[in-house]
C-alpha positions as a printed NumPy array, in Angstrom:
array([[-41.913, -24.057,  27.234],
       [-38.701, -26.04 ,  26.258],
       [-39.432, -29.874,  25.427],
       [-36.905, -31.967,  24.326],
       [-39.341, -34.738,  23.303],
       [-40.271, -32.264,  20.595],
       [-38.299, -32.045,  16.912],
       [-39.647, -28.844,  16.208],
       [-41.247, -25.412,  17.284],
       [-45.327, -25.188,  17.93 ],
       [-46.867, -22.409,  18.271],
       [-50.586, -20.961,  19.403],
       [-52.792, -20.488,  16.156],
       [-54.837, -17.756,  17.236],
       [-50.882, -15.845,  18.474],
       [-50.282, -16.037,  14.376],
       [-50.735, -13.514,  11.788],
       [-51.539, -14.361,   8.768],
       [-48.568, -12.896,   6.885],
       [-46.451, -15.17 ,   8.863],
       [-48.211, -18.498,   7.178],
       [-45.884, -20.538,   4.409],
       [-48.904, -22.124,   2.712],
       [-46.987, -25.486,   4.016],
       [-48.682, -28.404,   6.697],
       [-47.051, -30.807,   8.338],
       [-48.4  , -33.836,   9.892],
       [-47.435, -33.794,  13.344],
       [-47.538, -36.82 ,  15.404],
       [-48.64 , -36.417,  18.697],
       [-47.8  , -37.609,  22.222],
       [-50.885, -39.82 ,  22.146],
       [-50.22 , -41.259,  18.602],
       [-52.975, -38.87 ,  17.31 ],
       [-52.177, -37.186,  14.1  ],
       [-52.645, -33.489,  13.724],
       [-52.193, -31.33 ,  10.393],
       [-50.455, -28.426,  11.635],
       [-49.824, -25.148,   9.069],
       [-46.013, -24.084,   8.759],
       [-45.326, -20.753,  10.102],
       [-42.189, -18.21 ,  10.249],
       [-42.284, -16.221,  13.32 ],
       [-40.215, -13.983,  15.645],
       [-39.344, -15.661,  18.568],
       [-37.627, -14.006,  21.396],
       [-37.38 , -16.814,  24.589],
       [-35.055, -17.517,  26.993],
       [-34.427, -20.734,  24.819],
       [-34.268, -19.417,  21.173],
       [-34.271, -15.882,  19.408],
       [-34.537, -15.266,  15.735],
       [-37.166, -15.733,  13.154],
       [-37.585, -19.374,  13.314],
       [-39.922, -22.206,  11.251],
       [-42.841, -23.464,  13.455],
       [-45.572, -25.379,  13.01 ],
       [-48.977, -23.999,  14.325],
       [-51.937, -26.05 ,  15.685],
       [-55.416, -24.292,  17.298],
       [-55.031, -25.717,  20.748],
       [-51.169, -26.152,  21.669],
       [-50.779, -26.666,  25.272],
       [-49.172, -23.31 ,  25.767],
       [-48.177, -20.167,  23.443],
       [-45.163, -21.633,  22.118],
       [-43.128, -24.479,  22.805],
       [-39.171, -25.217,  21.755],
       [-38.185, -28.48 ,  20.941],
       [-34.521, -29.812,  19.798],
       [-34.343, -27.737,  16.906],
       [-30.945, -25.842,  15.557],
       [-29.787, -22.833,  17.779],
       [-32.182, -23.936,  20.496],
       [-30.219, -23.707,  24.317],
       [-30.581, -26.453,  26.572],
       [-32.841, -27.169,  28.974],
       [-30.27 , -26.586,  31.641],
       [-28.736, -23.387,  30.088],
       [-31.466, -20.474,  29.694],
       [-30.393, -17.375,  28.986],
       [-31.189, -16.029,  32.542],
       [-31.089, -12.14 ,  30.905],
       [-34.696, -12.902,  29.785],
       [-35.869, -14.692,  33.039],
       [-38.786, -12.463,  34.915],
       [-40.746, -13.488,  38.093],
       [-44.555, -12.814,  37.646],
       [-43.882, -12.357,  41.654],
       [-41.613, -11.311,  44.348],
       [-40.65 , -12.744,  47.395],
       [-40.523, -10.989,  50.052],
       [-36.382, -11.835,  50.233],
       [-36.231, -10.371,  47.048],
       [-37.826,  -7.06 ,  48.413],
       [-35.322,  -7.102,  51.537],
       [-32.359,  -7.819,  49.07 ],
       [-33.206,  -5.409,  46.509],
       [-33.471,  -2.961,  50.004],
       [-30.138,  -3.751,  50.877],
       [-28.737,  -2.986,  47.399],
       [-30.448,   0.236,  46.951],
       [-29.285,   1.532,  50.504],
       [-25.58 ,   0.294,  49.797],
       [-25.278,   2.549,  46.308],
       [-26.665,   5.707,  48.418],
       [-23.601,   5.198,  50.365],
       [-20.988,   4.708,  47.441]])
């Protein structure tokens, strides 16, 4: 998930190894004004959003698996790179498309 309310990178605790841990913690101030101690993490990220190994924070119940906030080398909101985009689903006028493409390259 991309948040730009967010000044760094959080990330699922249990989706962490523990070779990835720094031995850091940050206190990270929450939405709600709630305080949490989160452990600092290096991961490899690979999102529509950001790619890289990248400093997170971790926390135990984060909202989703990761989220991106306005940190360096993060995309915008409005500029995902689309190469990574995949429906869970598809429509049925992405079948009938996709049928249309296939039968015009038998004919080429």
């Amino acid at each position: 998930m991309r948040d730009t309310g967010c000044e760094s990178v959080v990330v699922r605790k249990q989706l962490v190894d523990a070779s990835q841990l720094t031995g850091g913690c940050f206190l990270l101030l929450r939405i709600d004004r709630t305080a949490l101690l989160a452990e600092k993490v290096v991961i490899s990220l690979r999102t529509p959003y950001l790619s890289g190994e990248v400093r997170a924070l971790s926390i135990p119940h984060a909202i989703c698996d990761v989220i991106v906030g306005n940190v360096k080398g993060a995309r915008s909101p409005e500029d995902p790179d689309m190469s990574m985009m995949v429906g869970v689903a598809t429509t049925r006028a992405q079948v009938k498309r996709e049928a249309v493409t296939n039968r015009c390259r038998c004919l080429i």
